[in-house]
Backbone atoms as SQL, in Angstrom:
CREATE TABLE atoms (id INTEGER PRIMARY KEY, chain TEXT, resi INTEGER, resn TEXT, atom TEXT, x REAL, y REAL, z REAL);
INSERT INTO atoms VALUES
  (1, 'A', 1, 'VAL', 'N', -6.012, -20.266, 10.166),
  (2, 'A', 1, 'VAL', 'CA', -5.843, -20.115, 8.772),
  (3, 'A', 1, 'VAL', 'C', -6.544, -18.830, 8.301),
  (4, 'A', 2, 'ARG', 'N', -5.909, -18.079, 7.475),
  (5, 'A', 2, 'ARG', 'CA', -6.549, -16.852, 6.955),
  (6, 'A', 2, 'ARG', 'C', -6.283, -16.793, 5.479),
  (7, 'A', 3, 'ARG', 'N', -7.288, -16.318, 4.773),
  (8, 'A', 3, 'ARG', 'CA', -7.172, -16.159, 3.323),
  (9, 'A', 3, 'ARG', 'C', -7.478, -14.706, 2.968),
  (10, 'A', 4, 'LEU', 'N', -6.626, -14.092, 2.213),
  (11, 'A', 4, 'LEU', 'CA', -6.817, -12.711, 1.804),
  (12, 'A', 4, 'LEU', 'C', -7.428, -12.671, 0.456),
  (13, 'A', 5, 'GLY', 'N', -8.405, -11.774, 0.272),
  (14, 'A', 5, 'GLY', 'CA', -8.916, -11.524, -1.088),
  (15, 'A', 5, 'GLY', 'C', -7.783, -10.886, -1.913),
  (16, 'A', 6, 'GLN', 'N', -7.916, -10.971, -3.184),
  (17, 'A', 6, 'GLN', 'CA', -6.856, -10.489, -4.127),
  (18, 'A', 6, 'GLN', 'C', -7.413, -9.501, -5.105),
  (19, 'A', 7, 'ASN', 'N', -6.662, -8.504, -5.367),
  (20, 'A', 7, 'ASN', 'CA', -6.958, -7.437, -6.400),
  (21, 'A', 7, 'ASN', 'C', -5.732, -7.342, -7.236),
  (22, 'A', 8, 'ILE', 'N', -5.828, -7.712, -8.558),
  (23, 'A', 8, 'ILE', 'CA', -4.691, -7.738, -9.476),
  (24, 'A', 8, 'ILE', 'C', -4.685, -6.475, -10.275),
  (25, 'A', 9, 'GLN', 'N', -3.563, -5.738, -10.282),
  (26, 'A', 9, 'GLN', 'CA', -3.414, -4.508, -11.045),
  (27, 'A', 9, 'GLN', 'C', -2.198, -4.611, -11.920),
  (28, 'A', 10, 'SER', 'N', -2.251, -4.004, -13.149),
  (29, 'A', 10, 'SER', 'CA', -1.149, -3.916, -14.001),
  (30, 'A', 10, 'SER', 'C', -0.986, -2.562, -14.560),
  (31, 'A', 11, 'VAL', 'N', -1.802, -1.565, -14.040),
  (32, 'A', 11, 'VAL', 'CA', -1.705, -0.145, -14.415),
  (33, 'A', 11, 'VAL', 'C', -1.745, 0.640, -13.148),
  (34, 'A', 12, 'ASN', 'N', -1.434, 1.983, -13.237),
  (35, 'A', 12, 'ASN', 'CA', -1.425, 2.823, -12.014),
  (36, 'A', 12, 'ASN', 'C', -2.799, 2.609, -11.397),
  (37, 'A', 13, 'TYR', 'N', -2.833, 2.594, -10.003),
  (38, 'A', 13, 'TYR', 'CA', -4.010, 2.294, -9.304),
  (39, 'A', 13, 'TYR', 'C', -4.108, 3.077, -8.017),
  (40, 'A', 14, 'THR', 'N', -5.276, 3.549, -7.633),
  (41, 'A', 14, 'THR', 'CA', -5.527, 4.235, -6.368),
  (42, 'A', 14, 'THR', 'C', -6.256, 3.248, -5.516),
  (43, 'A', 15, 'LEU', 'N', -5.774, 3.022, -4.306),
  (44, 'A', 15, 'LEU', 'CA', -6.416, 2.055, -3.388),
  (45, 'A', 15, 'LEU', 'C', -7.811, 2.616, -3.073),
  (46, 'A', 16, 'VAL', 'N', -8.712, 1.719, -2.870),
  (47, 'A', 16, 'VAL', 'CA', -10.140, 2.015, -2.461),
  (48, 'A', 16, 'VAL', 'C', -10.457, 1.296, -1.143),
  (49, 'A', 17, 'ALA', 'N', -11.526, 1.743, -0.475),
  (50, 'A', 17, 'ALA', 'CA', -11.906, 1.197, 0.806),
  (51, 'A', 17, 'ALA', 'C', -12.074, -0.330, 0.724),
  (52, 'A', 18, 'GLU', 'N', -12.587, -0.812, -0.349),
  (53, 'A', 18, 'GLU', 'CA', -12.760, -2.250, -0.528),
  (54, 'A', 18, 'GLU', 'C', -11.483, -3.117, -0.514),
  (55, 'A', 19, 'ASP', 'N', -10.317, -2.435, -0.712),
  (56, 'A', 19, 'ASP', 'CA', -8.999, -3.095, -0.649),
  (57, 'A', 19, 'ASP', 'C', -8.622, -3.456, 0.745),
  (58, 'A', 20, 'ALA', 'N', -9.187, -2.888, 1.798),
  (59, 'A', 20, 'ALA', 'CA', -8.856, -3.191, 3.189),
  (60, 'A', 20, 'ALA', 'C', -9.085, -4.657, 3.435),
  (61, 'A', 21, 'GLY', 'N', -8.080, -5.267, 4.045),
  (62, 'A', 21, 'GLY', 'CA', -8.180, -6.678, 4.345),
  (63, 'A', 21, 'GLY', 'C', -7.816, -7.588, 3.168),
  (64, 'A', 22, 'LYS', 'N', -7.336, -7.009, 2.068),
  (65, 'A', 22, 'LYS', 'CA', -6.977, -7.783, 0.929),
  (66, 'A', 22, 'LYS', 'C', -5.491, -7.599, 0.568),
  (67, 'A', 23, 'HIS', 'N', -5.007, -8.318, -0.414),
  (68, 'A', 23, 'HIS', 'CA', -3.683, -8.004, -0.949),
  (69, 'A', 23, 'HIS', 'C', -3.919, -7.525, -2.409),
  (70, 'A', 24, 'VAL', 'N', -3.108, -6.519, -2.755),
  (71, 'A', 24, 'VAL', 'CA', -3.079, -6.006, -4.106),
  (72, 'A', 24, 'VAL', 'C', -1.817, -6.572, -4.793),
  (73, 'A', 25, 'ARG', 'N', -2.028, -7.370, -5.802),
  (74, 'A', 25, 'ARG', 'CA', -0.941, -7.967, -6.548),
  (75, 'A', 25, 'ARG', 'C', -0.670, -7.095, -7.757),
  (76, 'A', 26, 'VAL', 'N', 0.585, -6.541, -7.833),
  (77, 'A', 26, 'VAL', 'CA', 0.911, -5.605, -8.880),
  (78, 'A', 26, 'VAL', 'C', 1.834, -6.349, -9.879),
  (79, 'A', 27, 'ASP', 'N', 1.352, -6.449, -11.111),
  (80, 'A', 27, 'ASP', 'CA', 2.018, -7.243, -12.145),
  (81, 'A', 27, 'ASP', 'C', 2.823, -6.408, -13.104),
  (82, 'A', 28, 'ALA', 'N', 3.209, -5.159, -12.641),
  (83, 'A', 28, 'ALA', 'CA', 3.972, -4.306, -13.527),
  (84, 'A', 28, 'ALA', 'C', 4.623, -3.232, -12.642),
  (85, 'A', 29, 'GLY', 'N', 5.517, -2.459, -13.209),
  (86, 'A', 29, 'GLY', 'CA', 6.163, -1.385, -12.478),
  (87, 'A', 29, 'GLY', 'C', 5.230, -0.111, -12.575),
  (88, 'A', 30, 'VAL', 'N', 4.319, 0.016, -11.666),
  (89, 'A', 30, 'VAL', 'CA', 3.361, 1.064, -11.707),
  (90, 'A', 30, 'VAL', 'C', 3.357, 1.835, -10.421),
  (91, 'A', 31, 'THR', 'N', 2.477, 2.757, -10.283),
  (92, 'A', 31, 'THR', 'CA', 2.289, 3.573, -9.088),
  (93, 'A', 31, 'THR', 'C', 1.031, 3.159, -8.370),
  (94, 'A', 32, 'ILE', 'N', 1.093, 2.909, -7.089),
  (95, 'A', 32, 'ILE', 'CA', -0.050, 2.686, -6.235),
  (96, 'A', 32, 'ILE', 'C', -0.233, 3.875, -5.373),
  (97, 'A', 33, 'ALA', 'N', -1.340, 4.566, -5.533),
  (98, 'A', 33, 'ALA', 'CA', -1.613, 5.734, -4.719),
  (99, 'A', 33, 'ALA', 'C', -2.459, 5.346, -3.482),
  (100, 'A', 34, 'VAL', 'N', -1.988, 5.862, -2.302),
  (101, 'A', 34, 'VAL', 'CA', -2.656, 5.658, -1.049),
  (102, 'A', 34, 'VAL', 'C', -3.399, 6.932, -0.710),
  (103, 'A', 35, 'PRO', 'N', -4.710, 7.016, -0.919),
  (104, 'A', 35, 'PRO', 'CA', -5.429, 8.292, -0.700),
  (105, 'A', 35, 'PRO', 'C', -5.676, 8.562, 0.720),
  (106, 'A', 36, 'ASP', 'N', -5.987, 9.793, 1.052),
  (107, 'A', 36, 'ASP', 'CA', -6.250, 10.195, 2.401),
  (108, 'A', 36, 'ASP', 'C', -7.775, 10.147, 2.543),
  (109, 'A', 37, 'ASN', 'N', -8.275, 10.020, 3.759),
  (110, 'A', 37, 'ASN', 'CA', -9.683, 10.158, 4.103),
  (111, 'A', 37, 'ASN', 'C', -10.513, 9.052, 3.512),
  (112, 'A', 38, 'ILE', 'N', -9.977, 7.824, 3.323),
  (113, 'A', 38, 'ILE', 'CA', -10.692, 6.659, 2.777),
  (114, 'A', 38, 'ILE', 'C', -10.722, 5.544, 3.796),
  (115, 'A', 39, 'PHE', 'N', -9.584, 5.352, 4.490),
  (116, 'A', 39, 'PHE', 'CA', -9.443, 4.151, 5.336),
  (117, 'A', 39, 'PHE', 'C', -9.725, 4.521, 6.840),
  (118, 'A', 40, 'ALA', 'N', -10.065, 3.477, 7.591),
  (119, 'A', 40, 'ALA', 'CA', -10.270, 3.649, 9.030),
  (120, 'A', 40, 'ALA', 'C', -9.155, 3.079, 9.831),
  (121, 'A', 41, 'ALA', 'N', -9.010, 3.503, 11.035),
  (122, 'A', 41, 'ALA', 'CA', -7.985, 2.879, 11.904),
  (123, 'A', 41, 'ALA', 'C', -8.139, 1.379, 12.000),
  (124, 'A', 42, 'GLY', 'N', -7.082, 0.703, 11.837),
  (125, 'A', 42, 'GLY', 'CA', -7.121, -0.796, 11.860),
  (126, 'A', 42, 'GLY', 'C', -7.208, -1.426, 10.477),
  (127, 'A', 43, 'ASP', 'N', -7.479, -0.647, 9.440),
  (128, 'A', 43, 'ASP', 'CA', -7.489, -1.237, 8.086),
  (129, 'A', 43, 'ASP', 'C', -6.033, -1.647, 7.721),
  (130, 'A', 44, 'MET', 'N', -5.923, -2.737, 7.010),
  (131, 'A', 44, 'MET', 'CA', -4.624, -3.191, 6.547),
  (132, 'A', 44, 'MET', 'C', -4.712, -3.631, 5.106),
  (133, 'A', 45, 'ILE', 'N', -3.704, -3.335, 4.280),
  (134, 'A', 45, 'ILE', 'CA', -3.581, -3.744, 2.940),
  (135, 'A', 45, 'ILE', 'C', -2.185, -4.214, 2.662),
  (136, 'A', 46, 'THR', 'N', -2.079, -5.392, 2.018),
  (137, 'A', 46, 'THR', 'CA', -0.763, -5.933, 1.644),
  (138, 'A', 46, 'THR', 'C', -0.586, -5.700, 0.094),
  (139, 'A', 47, 'ILE', 'N', 0.649, -5.242, -0.240),
  (140, 'A', 47, 'ILE', 'CA', 0.928, -5.015, -1.703),
  (141, 'A', 47, 'ILE', 'C', 2.045, -5.996, -2.007),
  (142, 'A', 48, 'VAL', 'N', 1.816, -6.704, -3.099),
  (143, 'A', 48, 'VAL', 'CA', 2.789, -7.715, -3.610),
  (144, 'A', 48, 'VAL', 'C', 3.327, -7.180, -4.983),
  (145, 'A', 49, 'ALA', 'N', 4.663, -6.948, -5.038),
  (146, 'A', 49, 'ALA', 'CA', 5.318, -6.518, -6.290),
  (147, 'A', 49, 'ALA', 'C', 5.635, -7.846, -7.082),
  (148, 'A', 50, 'ASN', 'N', 4.713, -8.265, -7.857),
  (149, 'A', 50, 'ASN', 'CA', 4.743, -9.555, -8.510),
  (150, 'A', 50, 'ASN', 'C', 5.291, -9.479, -9.942),
  (151, 'A', 51, 'SER', 'N', 6.401, -8.714, -10.050),
  (152, 'A', 51, 'SER', 'CA', 7.087, -8.632, -11.388),
  (153, 'A', 51, 'SER', 'C', 8.533, -8.234, -11.109),
  (154, 'A', 52, 'SER', 'N', 9.285, -8.075, -12.188),
  (155, 'A', 52, 'SER', 'CA', 10.723, -7.692, -12.057),
  (156, 'A', 52, 'SER', 'C', 10.850, -6.212, -12.024),
  (157, 'A', 53, 'ASN', 'N', 9.786, -5.462, -11.784),
  (158, 'A', 53, 'ASN', 'CA', 9.845, -3.982, -11.729),
  (159, 'A', 53, 'ASN', 'C', 9.525, -3.497, -10.339),
  (160, 'A', 54, 'ASN', 'N', 10.144, -2.388, -9.931),
  (161, 'A', 54, 'ASN', 'CA', 9.810, -1.755, -8.663),
  (162, 'A', 54, 'ASN', 'C', 8.370, -1.080, -8.760),
  (163, 'A', 55, 'VAL', 'N', 7.807, -0.927, -7.649),
  (164, 'A', 55, 'VAL', 'CA', 6.472, -0.293, -7.575),
  (165, 'A', 55, 'VAL', 'C', 6.576, 0.937, -6.707),
  (166, 'A', 56, 'THR', 'N', 6.058, 2.087, -7.218),
  (167, 'A', 56, 'THR', 'CA', 6.019, 3.331, -6.427),
  (168, 'A', 56, 'THR', 'C', 4.727, 3.351, -5.588),
  (169, 'A', 57, 'ILE', 'N', 4.891, 3.641, -4.316),
  (170, 'A', 57, 'ILE', 'CA', 3.722, 3.774, -3.420),
  (171, 'A', 57, 'ILE', 'C', 3.645, 5.269, -3.021),
  (172, 'A', 58, 'GLU', 'N', 2.584, 5.928, -3.548),
  (173, 'A', 58, 'GLU', 'CA', 2.480, 7.405, -3.418),
  (174, 'A', 58, 'GLU', 'C', 1.573, 7.753, -2.229),
  (175, 'A', 59, 'GLU', 'N', 2.119, 8.603, -1.372),
  (176, 'A', 59, 'GLU', 'CA', 1.416, 9.145, -0.199),
  (177, 'A', 59, 'GLU', 'C', 0.360, 10.132, -0.671),
  (178, 'A', 60, 'GLY', 'N', -0.892, 9.979, -0.087),
  (179, 'A', 60, 'GLY', 'CA', -1.945, 10.967, -0.366),
  (180, 'A', 60, 'GLY', 'C', -1.634, 12.370, 0.176),
  (181, 'A', 61, 'ASN', 'N', -2.403, 13.349, -0.265),
  (182, 'A', 61, 'ASN', 'CA', -2.217, 14.799, 0.085),
  (183, 'A', 61, 'ASN', 'C', -1.878, 15.012, 1.558),
  (184, 'A', 62, 'THR', 'N', -2.803, 14.660, 2.445),
  (185, 'A', 62, 'THR', 'CA', -2.589, 14.972, 3.869),
  (186, 'A', 62, 'THR', 'C', -2.347, 13.635, 4.677),
  (187, 'A', 63, 'LEU', 'N', -2.196, 12.520, 3.996),
  (188, 'A', 63, 'LEU', 'CA', -1.874, 11.275, 4.675),
  (189, 'A', 63, 'LEU', 'C', -0.380, 11.264, 5.068),
  (190, 'A', 64, 'ASN', 'N', -0.093, 10.784, 6.285),
  (191, 'A', 64, 'ASN', 'CA', 1.306, 10.544, 6.673),
  (192, 'A', 64, 'ASN', 'C', 1.562, 9.082, 6.576),
  (193, 'A', 65, 'LEU', 'N', 2.368, 8.666, 5.579),
  (194, 'A', 65, 'LEU', 'CA', 2.754, 7.284, 5.384),
  (195, 'A', 65, 'LEU', 'C', 4.148, 7.063, 5.959),
  (196, 'A', 66, 'TYR', 'N', 4.208, 6.473, 7.135),
  (197, 'A', 66, 'TYR', 'CA', 5.505, 6.289, 7.837),
  (198, 'A', 66, 'TYR', 'C', 6.155, 4.955, 7.499),
  (199, 'A', 67, 'ASN', 'N', 7.477, 4.954, 7.263),
  (200, 'A', 67, 'ASN', 'CA', 8.159, 3.734, 7.078),
  (201, 'A', 67, 'ASN', 'C', 8.363, 3.168, 8.504),
  (202, 'A', 68, 'ALA', 'N', 7.863, 2.000, 8.796),
  (203, 'A', 68, 'ALA', 'CA', 7.967, 1.499, 10.160),
  (204, 'A', 68, 'ALA', 'C', 9.424, 1.200, 10.536),
  (205, 'A', 69, 'ALA', 'N', 10.276, 1.124, 9.554),
  (206, 'A', 69, 'ALA', 'CA', 11.740, 0.763, 9.853),
  (207, 'A', 69, 'ALA', 'C', 12.514, 2.060, 10.345),
  (208, 'A', 70, 'ASP', 'N', 12.095, 3.197, 9.820),
  (209, 'A', 70, 'ASP', 'CA', 12.874, 4.411, 10.214),
  (210, 'A', 70, 'ASP', 'C', 12.119, 5.634, 10.499),
  (211, 'A', 71, 'GLY', 'N', 10.775, 5.598, 10.382),
  (212, 'A', 71, 'GLY', 'CA', 9.898, 6.703, 10.704),
  (213, 'A', 71, 'GLY', 'C', 9.839, 7.778, 9.598),
  (214, 'A', 72, 'THR', 'N', 10.448, 7.639, 8.524),
  (215, 'A', 72, 'THR', 'CA', 10.421, 8.633, 7.452),
  (216, 'A', 72, 'THR', 'C', 9.040, 8.636, 6.751),
  (217, 'A', 73, 'THR', 'N', 8.569, 9.781, 6.289),
  (218, 'A', 73, 'THR', 'CA', 7.362, 9.833, 5.506),
  (219, 'A', 73, 'THR', 'C', 7.602, 10.147, 4.086),
  (220, 'A', 74, 'GLY', 'N', 6.547, 10.130, 3.298),
  (221, 'A', 74, 'GLY', 'CA', 6.661, 10.423, 1.864),
  (222, 'A', 74, 'GLY', 'C', 6.510, 9.247, 1.011),
  (223, 'A', 75, 'ASN', 'N', 6.605, 9.360, -0.262),
  (224, 'A', 75, 'ASN', 'CA', 6.428, 8.264, -1.216),
  (225, 'A', 75, 'ASN', 'C', 7.482, 7.227, -1.008),
  (226, 'A', 76, 'LYS', 'N', 7.150, 6.004, -1.306),
  (227, 'A', 76, 'LYS', 'CA', 8.008, 4.893, -1.068),
  (228, 'A', 76, 'LYS', 'C', 8.199, 4.066, -2.363),
  (229, 'A', 77, 'THR', 'N', 9.275, 3.370, -2.405),
  (230, 'A', 77, 'THR', 'CA', 9.491, 2.447, -3.549),
  (231, 'A', 77, 'THR', 'C', 9.530, 0.982, -2.965),
  (232, 'A', 78, 'LEU', 'N', 8.725, 0.121, -3.578),
  (233, 'A', 78, 'LEU', 'CA', 8.675, -1.285, -3.148),
  (234, 'A', 78, 'LEU', 'C', 9.495, -1.981, -4.164),
  (235, 'A', 79, 'ALA', 'N', 10.599, -2.668, -3.816),
  (236, 'A', 79, 'ALA', 'CA', 11.426, -3.363, -4.737),
  (237, 'A', 79, 'ALA', 'C', 10.745, -4.535, -5.440),
  (238, 'A', 80, 'ALA', 'N', 11.216, -4.874, -6.662),
  (239, 'A', 80, 'ALA', 'CA', 10.581, -5.970, -7.355),
  (240, 'A', 80, 'ALA', 'C', 10.591, -7.237, -6.524),
  (241, 'A', 81, 'ARG', 'N', 9.586, -8.038, -6.703),
  (242, 'A', 81, 'ARG', 'CA', 9.421, -9.362, -6.077),
  (243, 'A', 81, 'ARG', 'C', 9.493, -9.294, -4.533),
  (244, 'A', 82, 'THR', 'N', 8.935, -8.257, -3.970),
  (245, 'A', 82, 'THR', 'CA', 8.893, -8.084, -2.500),
  (246, 'A', 82, 'THR', 'C', 7.443, -7.806, -2.099),
  (247, 'A', 83, 'VAL', 'N', 7.217, -7.773, -0.793),
  (248, 'A', 83, 'VAL', 'CA', 5.836, -7.617, -0.198),
  (249, 'A', 83, 'VAL', 'C', 5.897, -6.619, 0.892),
  (250, 'A', 84, 'CYS', 'N', 4.883, -5.796, 0.943),
  (251, 'A', 84, 'CYS', 'CA', 4.757, -4.862, 2.132),
  (252, 'A', 84, 'CYS', 'C', 3.323, -4.817, 2.599),
  (253, 'A', 85, 'THR', 'N', 3.108, -4.380, 3.800),
  (254, 'A', 85, 'THR', 'CA', 1.771, -4.179, 4.416),
  (255, 'A', 85, 'THR', 'C', 1.660, -2.717, 4.857),
  (256, 'A', 86, 'ILE', 'N', 0.525, -2.141, 4.628),
  (257, 'A', 86, 'ILE', 'CA', 0.227, -0.799, 5.126),
  (258, 'A', 86, 'ILE', 'C', -0.915, -0.993, 6.237),
  (259, 'A', 87, 'LEU', 'N', -0.593, -0.430, 7.444),
  (260, 'A', 87, 'LEU', 'CA', -1.566, -0.436, 8.528),
  (261, 'A', 87, 'LEU', 'C', -1.953, 0.997, 8.799),
  (262, 'A', 88, 'PHE', 'N', -3.272, 1.223, 8.809),
  (263, 'A', 88, 'PHE', 'CA', -3.805, 2.578, 9.068),
  (264, 'A', 88, 'PHE', 'C', -4.019, 2.697, 10.578),
  (265, 'A', 89, 'ALA', 'N', -3.172, 3.530, 11.239),
  (266, 'A', 89, 'ALA', 'CA', -3.318, 3.710, 12.658),
  (267, 'A', 89, 'ALA', 'C', -4.362, 4.799, 12.966),
  (268, 'A', 90, 'GLU', 'N', -4.506, 5.778, 12.136),
  (269, 'A', 90, 'GLU', 'CA', -5.514, 6.850, 12.270),
  (270, 'A', 90, 'GLU', 'C', -6.170, 7.029, 10.895),
  (271, 'A', 91, 'GLY', 'N', -7.499, 7.003, 10.815),
  (272, 'A', 91, 'GLY', 'CA', -8.144, 7.199, 9.520),
  (273, 'A', 91, 'GLY', 'C', -8.527, 8.638, 9.367),
  (274, 'A', 92, 'GLY', 'N', -9.298, 8.883, 8.328),
  (275, 'A', 92, 'GLY', 'CA', -9.816, 10.205, 8.077),
  (276, 'A', 92, 'GLY', 'C', -8.807, 11.163, 7.517),
  (277, 'A', 93, 'SER', 'N', -9.214, 12.375, 7.428),
  (278, 'A', 93, 'SER', 'CA', -8.331, 13.475, 6.918),
  (279, 'A', 93, 'SER', 'C', -7.064, 13.641, 7.810),
  (280, 'A', 94, 'GLY', 'N', -5.913, 13.700, 7.215),
  (281, 'A', 94, 'GLY', 'CA', -4.683, 13.800, 7.956),
  (282, 'A', 94, 'GLY', 'C', -4.356, 12.489, 8.681),
  (283, 'A', 95, 'GLY', 'N', -4.757, 11.391, 8.114),
  (284, 'A', 95, 'GLY', 'CA', -4.551, 10.047, 8.730),
  (285, 'A', 95, 'GLY', 'C', -3.141, 9.668, 8.772),
  (286, 'A', 96, 'LYS', 'N', -2.842, 8.624, 9.571),
  (287, 'A', 96, 'LYS', 'CA', -1.517, 8.088, 9.751),
  (288, 'A', 96, 'LYS', 'C', -1.474, 6.641, 9.430),
  (289, 'A', 97, 'ALA', 'N', -0.578, 6.284, 8.550),
  (290, 'A', 97, 'ALA', 'CA', -0.386, 4.874, 8.122),
  (291, 'A', 97, 'ALA', 'C', 1.028, 4.459, 8.284),
  (292, 'A', 98, 'TYR', 'N', 1.267, 3.190, 8.508),
  (293, 'A', 98, 'TYR', 'CA', 2.670, 2.700, 8.638),
  (294, 'A', 98, 'TYR', 'C', 2.828, 1.528, 7.615),
  (295, 'A', 99, 'ILE', 'N', 4.004, 1.581, 6.954),
  (296, 'A', 99, 'ILE', 'CA', 4.291, 0.610, 5.925),
  (297, 'A', 99, 'ILE', 'C', 5.489, -0.168, 6.413),
  (298, 'A', 100, 'SER', 'N', 5.395, -1.503, 6.238),
  (299, 'A', 100, 'SER', 'CA', 6.481, -2.353, 6.617),
  (300, 'A', 100, 'SER', 'C', 6.631, -3.512, 5.657),
  (301, 'A', 101, 'GLY', 'N', 7.805, -4.098, 5.600),
  (302, 'A', 101, 'GLY', 'CA', 7.961, -5.218, 4.720),
  (303, 'A', 101, 'GLY', 'C', 9.372, -5.196, 4.130),
  (304, 'A', 102, 'GLY', 'N', 9.553, -6.052, 3.141),
  (305, 'A', 102, 'GLY', 'CA', 10.890, -6.118, 2.510),
  (306, 'A', 102, 'GLY', 'C', 10.996, -5.176, 1.287),
  (307, 'A', 103, 'GLY', 'N', 12.143, -4.709, 1.080),
  (308, 'A', 103, 'GLY', 'CA', 12.445, -3.919, -0.097),
  (309, 'A', 103, 'GLY', 'C', 11.831, -2.517, -0.181),
  (310, 'A', 104, 'ILE', 'N', 11.608, -1.850, 0.986),
  (311, 'A', 104, 'ILE', 'CA', 11.007, -0.557, 0.944),
  (312, 'A', 104, 'ILE', 'C', 12.160, 0.498, 1.062),
  (313, 'A', 105, 'SER', 'N', 12.101, 1.468, 0.199),
  (314, 'A', 105, 'SER', 'CA', 13.022, 2.556, 0.339),
  (315, 'A', 105, 'SER', 'C', 12.256, 3.865, 0.013);
């Protein structure tokens, strides 16, 4: 059994190191920024689009945020009422992260 800590957001939000190992519940159609040089390899964050609005997930300056389904990089849209997880494969500046889940475009 595993229990994730929860961080509830209803405004634009930039992920912080303390979000690793938690889920961020988004209660509005906002932008979640994934900064570079904050997370370490192995960190994971789950994002829950807990409203009827899409959520924009914004890639940091030198971070490569890859869609695990097709390998594309760049900003992503998480569809309303869906869930995704971001896994940081390489931390630091120029890090690599992979996003997977339902409703990602």
